[in-house]
Coordinates of C-alpha atoms in Angstrom, one line a residue:
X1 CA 21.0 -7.6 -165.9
X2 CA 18.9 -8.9 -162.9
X3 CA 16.5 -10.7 -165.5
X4 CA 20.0 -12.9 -166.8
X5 CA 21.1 -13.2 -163.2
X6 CA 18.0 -14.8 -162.4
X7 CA 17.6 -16.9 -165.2
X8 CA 21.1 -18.2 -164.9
X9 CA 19.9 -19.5 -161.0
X10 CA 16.7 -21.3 -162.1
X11 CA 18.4 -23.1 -165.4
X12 CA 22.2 -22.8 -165.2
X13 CA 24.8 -25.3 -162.8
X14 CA 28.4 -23.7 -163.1
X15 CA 31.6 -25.8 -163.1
X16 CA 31.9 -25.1 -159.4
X17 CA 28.6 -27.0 -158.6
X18 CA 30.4 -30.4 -160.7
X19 CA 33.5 -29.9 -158.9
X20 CA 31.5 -30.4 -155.4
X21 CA 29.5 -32.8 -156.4
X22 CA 25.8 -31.6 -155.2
X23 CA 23.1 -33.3 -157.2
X24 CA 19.6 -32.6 -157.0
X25 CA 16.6 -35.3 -156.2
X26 CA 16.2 -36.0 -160.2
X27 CA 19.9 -36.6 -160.6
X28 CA 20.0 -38.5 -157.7
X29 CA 17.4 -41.1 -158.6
X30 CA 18.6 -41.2 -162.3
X31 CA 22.1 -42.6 -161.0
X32 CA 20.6 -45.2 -158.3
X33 CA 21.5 -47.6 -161.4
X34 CA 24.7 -46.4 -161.2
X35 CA 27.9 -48.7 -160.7
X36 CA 28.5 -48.1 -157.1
X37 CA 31.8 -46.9 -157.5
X38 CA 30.9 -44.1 -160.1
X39 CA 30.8 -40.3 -159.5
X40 CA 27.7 -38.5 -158.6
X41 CA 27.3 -37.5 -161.6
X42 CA 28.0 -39.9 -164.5
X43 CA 29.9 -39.0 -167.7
X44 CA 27.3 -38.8 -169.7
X45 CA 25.6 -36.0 -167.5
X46 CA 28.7 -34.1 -166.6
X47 CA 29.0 -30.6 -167.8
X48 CA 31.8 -28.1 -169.6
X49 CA 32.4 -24.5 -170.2
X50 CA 31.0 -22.9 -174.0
X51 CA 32.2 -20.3 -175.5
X52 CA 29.2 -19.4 -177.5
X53 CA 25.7 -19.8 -177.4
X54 CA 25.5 -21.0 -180.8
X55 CA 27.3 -24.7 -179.4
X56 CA 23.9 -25.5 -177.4
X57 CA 22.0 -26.8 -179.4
X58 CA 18.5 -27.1 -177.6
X59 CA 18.8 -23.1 -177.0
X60 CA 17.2 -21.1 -180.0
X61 CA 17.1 -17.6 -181.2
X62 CA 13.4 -17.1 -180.8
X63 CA 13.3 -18.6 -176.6
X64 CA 12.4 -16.1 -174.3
X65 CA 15.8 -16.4 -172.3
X66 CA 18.4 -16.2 -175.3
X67 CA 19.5 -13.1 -174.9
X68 CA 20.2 -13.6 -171.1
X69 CA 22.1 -16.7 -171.8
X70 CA 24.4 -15.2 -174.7
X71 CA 25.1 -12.8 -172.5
X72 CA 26.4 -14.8 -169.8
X73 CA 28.2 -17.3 -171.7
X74 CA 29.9 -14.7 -174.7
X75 CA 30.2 -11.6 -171.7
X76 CA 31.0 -13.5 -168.0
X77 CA 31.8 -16.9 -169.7
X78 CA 30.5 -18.8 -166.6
X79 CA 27.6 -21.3 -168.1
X80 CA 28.2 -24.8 -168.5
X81 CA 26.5 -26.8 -170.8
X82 CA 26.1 -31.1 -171.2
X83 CA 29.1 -33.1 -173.7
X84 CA 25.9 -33.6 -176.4
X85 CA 25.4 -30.0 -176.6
X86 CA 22.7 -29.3 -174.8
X87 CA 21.9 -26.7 -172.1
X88 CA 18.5 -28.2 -170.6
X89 CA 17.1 -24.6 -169.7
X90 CA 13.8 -26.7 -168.0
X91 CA 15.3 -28.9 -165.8
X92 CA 14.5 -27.7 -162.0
X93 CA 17.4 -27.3 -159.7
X94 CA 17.4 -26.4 -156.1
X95 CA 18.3 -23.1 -153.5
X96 CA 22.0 -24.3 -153.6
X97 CA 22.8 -24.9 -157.0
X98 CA 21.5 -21.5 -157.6
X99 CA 23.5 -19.8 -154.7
X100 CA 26.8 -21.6 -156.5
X101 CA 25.6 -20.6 -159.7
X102 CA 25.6 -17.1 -158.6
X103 CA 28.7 -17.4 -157.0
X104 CA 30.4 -18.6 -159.8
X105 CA 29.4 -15.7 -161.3
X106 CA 30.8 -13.4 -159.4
X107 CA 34.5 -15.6 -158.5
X108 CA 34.5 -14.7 -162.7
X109 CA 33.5 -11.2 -161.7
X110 CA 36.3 -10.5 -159.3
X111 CA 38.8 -12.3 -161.8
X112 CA 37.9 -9.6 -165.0
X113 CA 38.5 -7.0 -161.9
X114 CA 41.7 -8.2 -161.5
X115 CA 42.9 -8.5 -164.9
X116 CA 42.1 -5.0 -165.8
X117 CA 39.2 -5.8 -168.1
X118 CA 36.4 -3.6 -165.4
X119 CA 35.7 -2.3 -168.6
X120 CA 33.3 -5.6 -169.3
X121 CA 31.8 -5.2 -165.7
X122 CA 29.6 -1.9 -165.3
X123 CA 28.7 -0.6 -161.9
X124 CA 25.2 -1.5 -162.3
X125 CA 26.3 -5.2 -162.9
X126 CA 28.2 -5.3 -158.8
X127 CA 25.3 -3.0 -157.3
X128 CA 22.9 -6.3 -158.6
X129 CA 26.0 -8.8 -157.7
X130 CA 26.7 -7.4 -154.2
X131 CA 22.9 -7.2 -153.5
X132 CA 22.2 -11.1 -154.7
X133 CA 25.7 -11.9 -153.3
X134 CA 24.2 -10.1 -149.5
X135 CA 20.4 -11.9 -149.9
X136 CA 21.9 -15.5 -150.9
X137 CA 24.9 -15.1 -148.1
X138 CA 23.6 -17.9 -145.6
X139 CA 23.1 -20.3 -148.3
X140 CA 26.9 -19.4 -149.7
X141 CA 27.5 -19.9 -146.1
X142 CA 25.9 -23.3 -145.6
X143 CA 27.3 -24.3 -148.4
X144 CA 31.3 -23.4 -147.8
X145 CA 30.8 -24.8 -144.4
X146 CA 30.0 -28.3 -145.9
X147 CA 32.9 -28.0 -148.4
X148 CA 35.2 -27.5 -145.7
X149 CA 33.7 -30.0 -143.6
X150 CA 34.1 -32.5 -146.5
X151 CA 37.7 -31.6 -147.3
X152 CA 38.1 -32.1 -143.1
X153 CA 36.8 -35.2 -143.0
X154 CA 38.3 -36.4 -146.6
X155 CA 41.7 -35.3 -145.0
X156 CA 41.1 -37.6 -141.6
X157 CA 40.5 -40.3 -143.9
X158 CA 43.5 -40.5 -146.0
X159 CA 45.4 -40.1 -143.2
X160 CA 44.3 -42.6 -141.2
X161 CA 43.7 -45.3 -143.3
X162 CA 45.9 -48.8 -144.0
X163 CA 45.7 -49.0 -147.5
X164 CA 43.8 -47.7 -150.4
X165 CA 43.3 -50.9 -151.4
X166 CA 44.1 -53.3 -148.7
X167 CA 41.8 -53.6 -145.6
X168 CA 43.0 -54.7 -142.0
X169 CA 41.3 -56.8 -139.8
X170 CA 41.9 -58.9 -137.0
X171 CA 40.9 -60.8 -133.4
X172 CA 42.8 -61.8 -130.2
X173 CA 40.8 -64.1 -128.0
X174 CA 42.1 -65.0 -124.6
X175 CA 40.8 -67.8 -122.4
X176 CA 40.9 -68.5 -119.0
X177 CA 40.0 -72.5 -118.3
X178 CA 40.8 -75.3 -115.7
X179 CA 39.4 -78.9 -115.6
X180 CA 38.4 -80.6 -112.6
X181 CA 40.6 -83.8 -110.9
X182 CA 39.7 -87.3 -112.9
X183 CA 41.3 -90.9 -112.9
X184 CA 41.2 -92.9 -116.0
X185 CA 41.0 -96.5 -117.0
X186 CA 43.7 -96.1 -119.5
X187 CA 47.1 -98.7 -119.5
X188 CA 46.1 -101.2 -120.2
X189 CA 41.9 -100.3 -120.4
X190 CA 40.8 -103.4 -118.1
X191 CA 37.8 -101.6 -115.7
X192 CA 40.3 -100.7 -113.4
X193 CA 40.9 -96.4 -112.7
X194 CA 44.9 -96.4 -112.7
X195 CA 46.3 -93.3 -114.2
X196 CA 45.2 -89.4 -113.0
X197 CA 44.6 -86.4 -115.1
X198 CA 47.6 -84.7 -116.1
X199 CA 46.3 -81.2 -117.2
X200 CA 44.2 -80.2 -114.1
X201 CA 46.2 -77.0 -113.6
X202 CA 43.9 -73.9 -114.5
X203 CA 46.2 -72.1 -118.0
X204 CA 45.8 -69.9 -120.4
X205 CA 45.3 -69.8 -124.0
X206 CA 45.6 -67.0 -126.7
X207 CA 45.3 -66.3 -130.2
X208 CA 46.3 -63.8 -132.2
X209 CA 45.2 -63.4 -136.0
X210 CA 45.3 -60.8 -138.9
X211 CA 43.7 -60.3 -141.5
X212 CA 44.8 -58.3 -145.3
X213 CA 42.2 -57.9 -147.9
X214 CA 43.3 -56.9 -151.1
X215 CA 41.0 -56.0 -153.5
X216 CA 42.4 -56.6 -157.2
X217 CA 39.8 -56.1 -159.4
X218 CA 35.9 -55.6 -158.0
X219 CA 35.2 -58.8 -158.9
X220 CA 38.3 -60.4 -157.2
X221 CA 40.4 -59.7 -154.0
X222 CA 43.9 -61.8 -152.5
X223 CA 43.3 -62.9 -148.9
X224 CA 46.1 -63.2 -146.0
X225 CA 45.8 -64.5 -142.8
X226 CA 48.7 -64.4 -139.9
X227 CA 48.4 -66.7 -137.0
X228 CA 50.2 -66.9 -133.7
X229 CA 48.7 -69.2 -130.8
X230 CA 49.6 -69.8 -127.4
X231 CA 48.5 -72.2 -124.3
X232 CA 46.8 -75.9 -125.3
X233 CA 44.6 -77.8 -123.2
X234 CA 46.9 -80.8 -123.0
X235 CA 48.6 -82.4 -121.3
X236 CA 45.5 -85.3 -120.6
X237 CA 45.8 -89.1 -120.3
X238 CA 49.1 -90.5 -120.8
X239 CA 48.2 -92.4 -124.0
X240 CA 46.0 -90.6 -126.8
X241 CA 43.0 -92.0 -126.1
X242 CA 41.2 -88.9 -125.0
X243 CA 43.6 -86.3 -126.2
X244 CA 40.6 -84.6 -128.3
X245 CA 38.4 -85.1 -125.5
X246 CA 38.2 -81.2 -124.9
X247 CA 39.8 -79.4 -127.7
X248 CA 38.6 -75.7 -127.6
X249 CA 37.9 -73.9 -130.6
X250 CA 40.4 -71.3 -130.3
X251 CA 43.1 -73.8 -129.1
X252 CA 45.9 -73.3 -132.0
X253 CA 49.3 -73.3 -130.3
X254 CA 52.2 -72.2 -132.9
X255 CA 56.2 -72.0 -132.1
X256 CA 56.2 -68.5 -133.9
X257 CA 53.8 -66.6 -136.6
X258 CA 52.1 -68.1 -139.3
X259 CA 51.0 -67.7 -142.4
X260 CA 47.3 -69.5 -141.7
X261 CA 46.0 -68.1 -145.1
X262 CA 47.0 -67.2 -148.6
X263 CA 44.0 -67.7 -150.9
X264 CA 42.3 -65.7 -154.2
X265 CA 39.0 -65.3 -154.2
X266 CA 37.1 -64.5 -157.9
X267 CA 33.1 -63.7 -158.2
X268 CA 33.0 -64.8 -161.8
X269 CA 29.6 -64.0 -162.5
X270 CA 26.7 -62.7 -159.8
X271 CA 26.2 -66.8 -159.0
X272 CA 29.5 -68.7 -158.9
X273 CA 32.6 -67.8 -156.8
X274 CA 35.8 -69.7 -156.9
X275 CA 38.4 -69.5 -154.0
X276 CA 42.1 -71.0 -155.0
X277 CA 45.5 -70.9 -152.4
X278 CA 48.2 -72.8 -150.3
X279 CA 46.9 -71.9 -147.0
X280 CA 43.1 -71.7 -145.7
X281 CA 41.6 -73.4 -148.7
X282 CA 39.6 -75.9 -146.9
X283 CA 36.1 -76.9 -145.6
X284 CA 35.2 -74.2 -143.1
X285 CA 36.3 -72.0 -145.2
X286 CA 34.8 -72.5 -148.2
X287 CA 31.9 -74.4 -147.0
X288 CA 28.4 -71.7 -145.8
X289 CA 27.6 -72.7 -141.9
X290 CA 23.9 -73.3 -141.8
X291 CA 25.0 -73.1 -138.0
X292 CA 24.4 -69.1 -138.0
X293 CA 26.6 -68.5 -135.0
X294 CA 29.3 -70.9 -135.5
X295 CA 32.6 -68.8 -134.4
X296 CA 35.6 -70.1 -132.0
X297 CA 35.7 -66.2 -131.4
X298 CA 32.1 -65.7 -130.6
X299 CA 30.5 -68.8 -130.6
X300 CA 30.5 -72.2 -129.0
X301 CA 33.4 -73.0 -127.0
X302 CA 34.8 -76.5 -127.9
X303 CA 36.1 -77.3 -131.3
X304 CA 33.4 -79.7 -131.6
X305 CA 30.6 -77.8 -131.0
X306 CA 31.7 -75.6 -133.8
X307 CA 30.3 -77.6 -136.9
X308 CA 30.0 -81.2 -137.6
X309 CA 33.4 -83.1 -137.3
X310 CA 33.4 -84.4 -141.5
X311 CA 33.5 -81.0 -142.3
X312 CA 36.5 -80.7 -140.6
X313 CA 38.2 -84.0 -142.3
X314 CA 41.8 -83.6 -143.7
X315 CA 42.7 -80.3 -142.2
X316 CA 43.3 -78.9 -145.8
X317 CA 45.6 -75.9 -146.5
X318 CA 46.1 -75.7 -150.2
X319 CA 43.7 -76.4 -153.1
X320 CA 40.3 -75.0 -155.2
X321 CA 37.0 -74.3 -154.1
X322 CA 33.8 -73.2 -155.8
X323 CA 30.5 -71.9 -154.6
X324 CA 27.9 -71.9 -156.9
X325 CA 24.4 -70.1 -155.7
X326 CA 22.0 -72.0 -158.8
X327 CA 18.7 -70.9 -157.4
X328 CA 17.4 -68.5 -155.0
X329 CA 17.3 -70.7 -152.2
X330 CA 19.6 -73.5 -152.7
X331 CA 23.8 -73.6 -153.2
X332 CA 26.6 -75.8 -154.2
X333 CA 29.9 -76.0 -152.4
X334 CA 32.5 -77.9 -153.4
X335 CA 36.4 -78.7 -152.3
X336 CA 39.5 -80.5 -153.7
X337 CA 42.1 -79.6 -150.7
X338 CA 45.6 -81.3 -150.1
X339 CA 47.2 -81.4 -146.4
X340 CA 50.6 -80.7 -147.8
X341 CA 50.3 -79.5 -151.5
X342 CA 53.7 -77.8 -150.8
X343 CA 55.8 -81.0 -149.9
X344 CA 56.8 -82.7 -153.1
X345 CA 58.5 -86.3 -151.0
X346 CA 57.2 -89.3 -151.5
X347 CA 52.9 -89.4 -149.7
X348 CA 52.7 -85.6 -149.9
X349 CA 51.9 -83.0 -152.5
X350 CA 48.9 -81.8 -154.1
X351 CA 47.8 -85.6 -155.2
X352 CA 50.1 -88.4 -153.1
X353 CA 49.3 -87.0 -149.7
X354 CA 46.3 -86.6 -147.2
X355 CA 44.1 -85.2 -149.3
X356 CA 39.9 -83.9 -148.9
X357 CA 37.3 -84.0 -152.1
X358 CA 34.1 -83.0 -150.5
X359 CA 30.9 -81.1 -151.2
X360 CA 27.7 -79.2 -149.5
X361 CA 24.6 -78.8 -151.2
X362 CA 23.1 -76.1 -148.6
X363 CA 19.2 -75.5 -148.7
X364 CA 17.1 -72.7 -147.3
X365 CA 13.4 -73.7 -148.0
X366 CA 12.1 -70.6 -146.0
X367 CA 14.1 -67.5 -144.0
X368 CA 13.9 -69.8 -141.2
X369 CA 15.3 -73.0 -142.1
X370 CA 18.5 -73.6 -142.9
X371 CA 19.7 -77.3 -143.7
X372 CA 23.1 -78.9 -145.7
X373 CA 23.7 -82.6 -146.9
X374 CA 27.3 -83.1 -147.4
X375 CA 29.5 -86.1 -148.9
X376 CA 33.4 -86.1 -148.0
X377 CA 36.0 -88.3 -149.2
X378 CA 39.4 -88.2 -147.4
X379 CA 42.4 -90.1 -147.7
X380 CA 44.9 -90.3 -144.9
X381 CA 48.4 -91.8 -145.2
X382 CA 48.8 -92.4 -141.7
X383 CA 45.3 -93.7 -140.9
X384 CA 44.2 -90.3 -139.0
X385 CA 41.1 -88.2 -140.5
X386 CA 42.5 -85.0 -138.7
X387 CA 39.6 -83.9 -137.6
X388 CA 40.8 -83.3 -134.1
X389 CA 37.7 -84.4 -132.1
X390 CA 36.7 -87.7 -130.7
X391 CA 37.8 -91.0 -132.4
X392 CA 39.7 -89.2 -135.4
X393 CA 43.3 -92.2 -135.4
X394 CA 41.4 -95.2 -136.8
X395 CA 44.0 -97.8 -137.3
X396 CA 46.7 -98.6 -134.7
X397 CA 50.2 -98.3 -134.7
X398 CA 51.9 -100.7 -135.5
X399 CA 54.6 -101.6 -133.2
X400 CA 57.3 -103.4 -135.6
X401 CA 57.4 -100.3 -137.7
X402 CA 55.9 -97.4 -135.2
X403 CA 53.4 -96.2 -138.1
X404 CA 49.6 -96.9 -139.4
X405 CA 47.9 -98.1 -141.8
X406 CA 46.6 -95.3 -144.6
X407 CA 42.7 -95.1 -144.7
X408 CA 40.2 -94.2 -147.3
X409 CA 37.3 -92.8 -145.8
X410 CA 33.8 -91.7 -147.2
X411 CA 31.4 -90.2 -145.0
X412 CA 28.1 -88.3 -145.2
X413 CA 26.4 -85.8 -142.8
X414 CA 23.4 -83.6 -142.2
X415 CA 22.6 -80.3 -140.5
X416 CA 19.8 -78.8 -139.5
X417 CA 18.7 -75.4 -138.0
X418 CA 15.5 -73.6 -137.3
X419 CA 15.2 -70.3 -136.4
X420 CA 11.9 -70.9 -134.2
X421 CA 11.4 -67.0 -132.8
X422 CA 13.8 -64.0 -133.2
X423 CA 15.2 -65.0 -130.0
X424 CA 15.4 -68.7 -129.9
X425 CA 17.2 -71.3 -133.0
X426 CA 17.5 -74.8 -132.7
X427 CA 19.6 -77.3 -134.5
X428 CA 20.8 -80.8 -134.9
X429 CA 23.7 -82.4 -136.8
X430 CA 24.6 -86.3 -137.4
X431 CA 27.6 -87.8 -139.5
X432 CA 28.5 -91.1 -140.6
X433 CA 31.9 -92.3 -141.8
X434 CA 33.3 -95.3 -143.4
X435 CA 36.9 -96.7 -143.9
X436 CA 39.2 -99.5 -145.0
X437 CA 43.0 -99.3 -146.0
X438 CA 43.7 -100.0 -149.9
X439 CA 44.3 -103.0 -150.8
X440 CA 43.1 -104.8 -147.7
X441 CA 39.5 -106.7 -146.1
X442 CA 37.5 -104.7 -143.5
X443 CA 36.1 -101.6 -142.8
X444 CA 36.0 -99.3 -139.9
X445 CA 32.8 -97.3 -138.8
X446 CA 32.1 -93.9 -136.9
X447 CA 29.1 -91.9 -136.3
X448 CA 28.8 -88.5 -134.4
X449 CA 26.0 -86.1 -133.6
X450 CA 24.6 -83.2 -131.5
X451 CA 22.2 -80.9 -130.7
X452 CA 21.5 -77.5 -129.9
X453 CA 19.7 -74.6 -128.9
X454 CA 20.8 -70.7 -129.4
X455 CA 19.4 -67.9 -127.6
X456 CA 20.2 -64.4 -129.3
X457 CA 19.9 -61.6 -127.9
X458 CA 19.3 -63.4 -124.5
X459 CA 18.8 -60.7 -121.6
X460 CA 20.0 -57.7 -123.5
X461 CA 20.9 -57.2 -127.4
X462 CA 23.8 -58.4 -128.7
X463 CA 24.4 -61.4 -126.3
X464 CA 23.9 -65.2 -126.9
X465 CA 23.4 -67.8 -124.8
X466 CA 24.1 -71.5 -126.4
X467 CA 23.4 -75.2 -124.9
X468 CA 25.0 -78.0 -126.6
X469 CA 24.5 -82.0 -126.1
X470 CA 26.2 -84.5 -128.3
X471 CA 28.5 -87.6 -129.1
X472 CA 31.7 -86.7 -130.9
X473 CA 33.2 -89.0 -133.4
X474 CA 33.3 -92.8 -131.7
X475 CA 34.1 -96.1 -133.5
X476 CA 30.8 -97.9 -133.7
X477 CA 32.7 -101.4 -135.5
X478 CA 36.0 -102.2 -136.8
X479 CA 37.2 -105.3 -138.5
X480 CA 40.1 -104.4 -140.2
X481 CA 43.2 -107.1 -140.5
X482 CA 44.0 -107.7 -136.9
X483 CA 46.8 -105.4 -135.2
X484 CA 44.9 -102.5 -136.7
X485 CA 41.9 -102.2 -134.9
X486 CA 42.1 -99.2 -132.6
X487 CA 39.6 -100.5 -129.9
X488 CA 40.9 -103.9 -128.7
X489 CA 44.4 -102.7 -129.5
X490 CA 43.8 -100.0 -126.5
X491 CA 42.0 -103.3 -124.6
X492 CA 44.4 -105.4 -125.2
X493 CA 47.4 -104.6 -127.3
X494 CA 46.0 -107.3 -129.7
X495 CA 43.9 -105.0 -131.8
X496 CA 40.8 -107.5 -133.0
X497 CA 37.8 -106.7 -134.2
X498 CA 35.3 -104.7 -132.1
X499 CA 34.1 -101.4 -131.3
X500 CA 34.2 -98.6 -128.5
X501 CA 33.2 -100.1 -125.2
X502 CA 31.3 -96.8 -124.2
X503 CA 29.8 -93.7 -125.5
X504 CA 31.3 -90.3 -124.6
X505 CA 28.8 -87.5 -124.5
X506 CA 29.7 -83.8 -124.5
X507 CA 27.4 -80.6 -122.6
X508 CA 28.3 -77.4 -123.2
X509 CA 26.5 -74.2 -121.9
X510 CA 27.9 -70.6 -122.5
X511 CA 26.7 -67.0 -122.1
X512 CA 28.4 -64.4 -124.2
X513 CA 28.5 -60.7 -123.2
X514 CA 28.6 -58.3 -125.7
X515 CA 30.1 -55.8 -123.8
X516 CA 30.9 -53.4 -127.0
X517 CA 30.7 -54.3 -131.2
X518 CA 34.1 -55.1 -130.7
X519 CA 34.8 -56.7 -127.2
X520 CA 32.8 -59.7 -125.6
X521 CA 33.3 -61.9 -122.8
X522 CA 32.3 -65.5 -122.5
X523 CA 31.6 -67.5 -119.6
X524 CA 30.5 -71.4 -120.1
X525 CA 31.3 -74.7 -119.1
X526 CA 31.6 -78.2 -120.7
X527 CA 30.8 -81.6 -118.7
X528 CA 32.0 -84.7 -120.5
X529 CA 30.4 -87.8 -119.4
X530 CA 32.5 -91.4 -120.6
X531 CA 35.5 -89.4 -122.1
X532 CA 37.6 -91.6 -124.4
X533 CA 34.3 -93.5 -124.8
X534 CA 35.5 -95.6 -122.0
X535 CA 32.8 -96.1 -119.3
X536 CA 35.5 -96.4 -116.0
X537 CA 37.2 -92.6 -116.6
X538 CA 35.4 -90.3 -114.7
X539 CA 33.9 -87.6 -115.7
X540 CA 35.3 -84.7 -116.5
X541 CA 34.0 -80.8 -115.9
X542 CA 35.9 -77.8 -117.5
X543 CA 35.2 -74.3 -116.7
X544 CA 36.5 -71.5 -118.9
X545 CA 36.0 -68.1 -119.6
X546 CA 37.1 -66.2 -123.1
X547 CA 37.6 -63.1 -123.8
X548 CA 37.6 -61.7 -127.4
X549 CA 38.4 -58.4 -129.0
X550 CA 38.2 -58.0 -132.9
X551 CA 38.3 -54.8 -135.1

């Protein structure tokens, strides 16, 4: 009897082992190939109860343990063998497996007790029992101590969580921020300083967002996104010359909640993902940021230090996306996005309205280097490239009819970064953009650019410092049909020909504090030299502070 009790230890794994789920080193390695979201043990290796010895079929009459295992599995009835018939008597298995072998053993022990068939169990067979059941009884320990923890922790779990197939996630970032006292050139622009600031008052601004991820198939998952905003920036100049002067990137003011995104996302094979939706389906979004720590939440401040203004053209909200990864080191994005795919009147809709084409072929030729080429082609009904930085209205309004001209536009853009040590990156981005309305003579030109240098982990691990120099969007030349031209028309009324008189240039310096993985607080400050490109506004200096908690 102590000869089968031993031999069911070394090659025997009762049902009880399966239905905790321990696996030995050999298992464990076998199933590292293993869907992730299998069992520990895989069909093909689970195990079941037999009846007779006969039904394993790599156990024969003449091995040296048959008579052991016929007795255990015709007597006790607690050996388990594999669905192809086979018992595997040489495969190694460790202390525990044998300890819940044994165990289940004796669990079928007590149950023959209990039914009144002792007559199966001699005394000799508990005298070996109780003594193997007394010499293994810290490892039977050890081992219901981590069931229970399990089913603890299993039962936190399910309790606690959103969904079983929905995650939750969100941000609220607050900011604190006042601008400094400035007169501008502004009505009519002739050199002369005539109208002050109007939003030198230090406000605040909030946003609020959640997040559901729903997970549909593994290959496929819906994603929402709620949005409620409070506080702008504004008011500024009393004409909207510079009223994108110092957009912050968390500046999103709603009346009420809103749904910000509602878009399905489907790997269809290991390279090529497609995003389709009404809401969020647009450049940031479905465009990779070779800018590694571009984030309104966590980032720069300003809207425009956030990535290069094209790639924010046409504000899209529904439409399809693809991302398509054809080598190791090199991606394809591309866009079709629509303004207002949801308004079927007349210059709306998926196709009538202001609508984005664009695409982003993004290149990584070492670990280091990140850089993108993009191409964007936008048409606006009213003239405006919605953008919301720097020169973004590029035909006048017309003053018979109190609307603008619709523009085509086509512009082009690079970025570069370089990650030059652990704790130091620099980058650089320029963009060029070209217009005309349909049908008419004339074009009108803009270019933008800045550059950049991060400093992670700056001071202590997990904070970033950032300093940020550039020119946002400014009309270099314009010589649309006269009344259109945005430049004189601020001059003069007149709109002629002619560009931007000056050149506005942004500096932006922050230091973010990571003061847990969830909250961080952001002190900077942005200096704006020429705002409006006008060279008679004086400058303008804007201190903030943001504070952002995510989960």
């Amino acid at each position: 009897m102590l000869a089968w009790l031993l031999i069911a230890g070394v090659n025997g794994v009762a049902q009880k082992v399966l239905a905790q789920e321990y696996t030995d080193t050999v298992t464990t390695q076998a199933q590292e190939s293993t869907d992730l979201n299998s069992s520990l043990l895989s069909p093909k290796d689970s195990m079941a109860q037999v009846t007779s010895v006969s039904q394993l079929k790599d156990v024969q009459p003449n091995d040296w343990a048959f008579q052991a295992l016929q007795s255990l599995v015709e007597r006790y009835g607690c050996i388990a063998g594999y669905p192809d018939s086979s018992y595997r008597g040489n495969r190694a298995l460790t202390r525990y497996e044998f300890a819940a072998g044994v165990n289940a053993c004796l669990d079928r022990v007590n149950e023959l007790i209990t039914t009144a068939t002792s007559d199966l169990v001699t005394r000799e067979d508990l005298a070996i029992l109780q003594k193997l059941q007394s010499e293994f009884a810290s490892e039977l320990a050890i081992l219901r101590g981590r069931v229970d923890s399990l089913e603890a922790r299993t039962g936190e779990i399910e309790a606690n969580q959103f969904s079983t197939t929905t995650k939750l996630s969100g941000l609220l970032i607050v900011g604190i921020q006042g601008r400094t006292n400035n007169r501008g050139d502004v009505n009519p622009r002739d050199g002369q300083k005539d109208t002050n600031d109007a939003g030198t008052n230090t406000d605040v601004i909030s946003l609020a967002q959640l997040y559901l991820t729903s997970q549909i198939t593994p290959s496929s998952y819906l994603f929402t996104g709620l949005l409620a905003g409070r506080g702008t920036s504004a008011p500024r100049f009393t004409n909207s010359v510079s009223r994108n002067d110092v957009l912050l990137g968390y500046e999103f003011p709603t009346d009420n909640l809103i749904v910000s995104d509602l878009n399905f996302h489907w790997l269809v094979t290991d390279k090529l993902a497609v995003m389709v939706g009404t809401e969020g389906v647009s450049m940031p979004a479905a465009f990779r940021g070779p800018n590694r720590v571009e984030s309104a939440a966590t980032g720069p401040l300003s809207y425009f230090a956030q990535r290069n203004p094209i790639l924010n053209m046409g504000y899209g909200h529904g439409g399809i996306a693809i991302d398509w990864q054809f080598a190791k080191r090199a991606s394809l994005q591309a866009i079709y996005t629509a303004y207002q795919p949801g308004n079927p009147t007349k210059g709306s809709g998926l196709f009538d309205g202001t609508r984005t084409t664009g695409v982003q072929l993004l290149l990584t030729p070492t670990d280091t280097l990140d850089l993108s080429l993009y191409y964007v082609n936008n048409y606006s009904s009213d003239g405006c490239l919605l953008t919301f930085v720097g020169d973004e209205c590029l035909t006048a309004v017309n003053t018979t009819t109190g609307k603008s001209a619709p523009l085509q536009t086509n512009a082009v853009g690079a970025t570069i970064t370089w990650q030059v040590s652990p704790h130091l990156s620099a980058g650089a981005w320029g963009g060029y953009t070209k217009s005309y309305i349909p049908g008419q003579s004339g074009n009108v030109e803009t270019t933008n650019y800045m550059v950049f240098l991060n400093f992670p982990d700056l001071l202590k691990k997990g904070n970033l410092g950032g300093i940020y120099v550039g020119q946002p969007p400014k009309i270099t030349s314009s010589d649309l049909p006269v009344g259109n031209n945005v430049p004189d028309f601020i001059n003069t009324g007149l709109g002629r020909a002619g560009g931007q008189p000056g050149t506005t240039t942004q500096i932006e310096a922050f230091y973010r504090f990571q003061l847990t993985d969830n909250i961080s607080i952001t002190p900077g400050i942005i200096h704006l030299l020429q705002p409006a490109n006008t060279p008679d506004n004086d400058s303008v200096t804007i201190g903030i502070l943001r504070s952002t908690f995510s989960f």
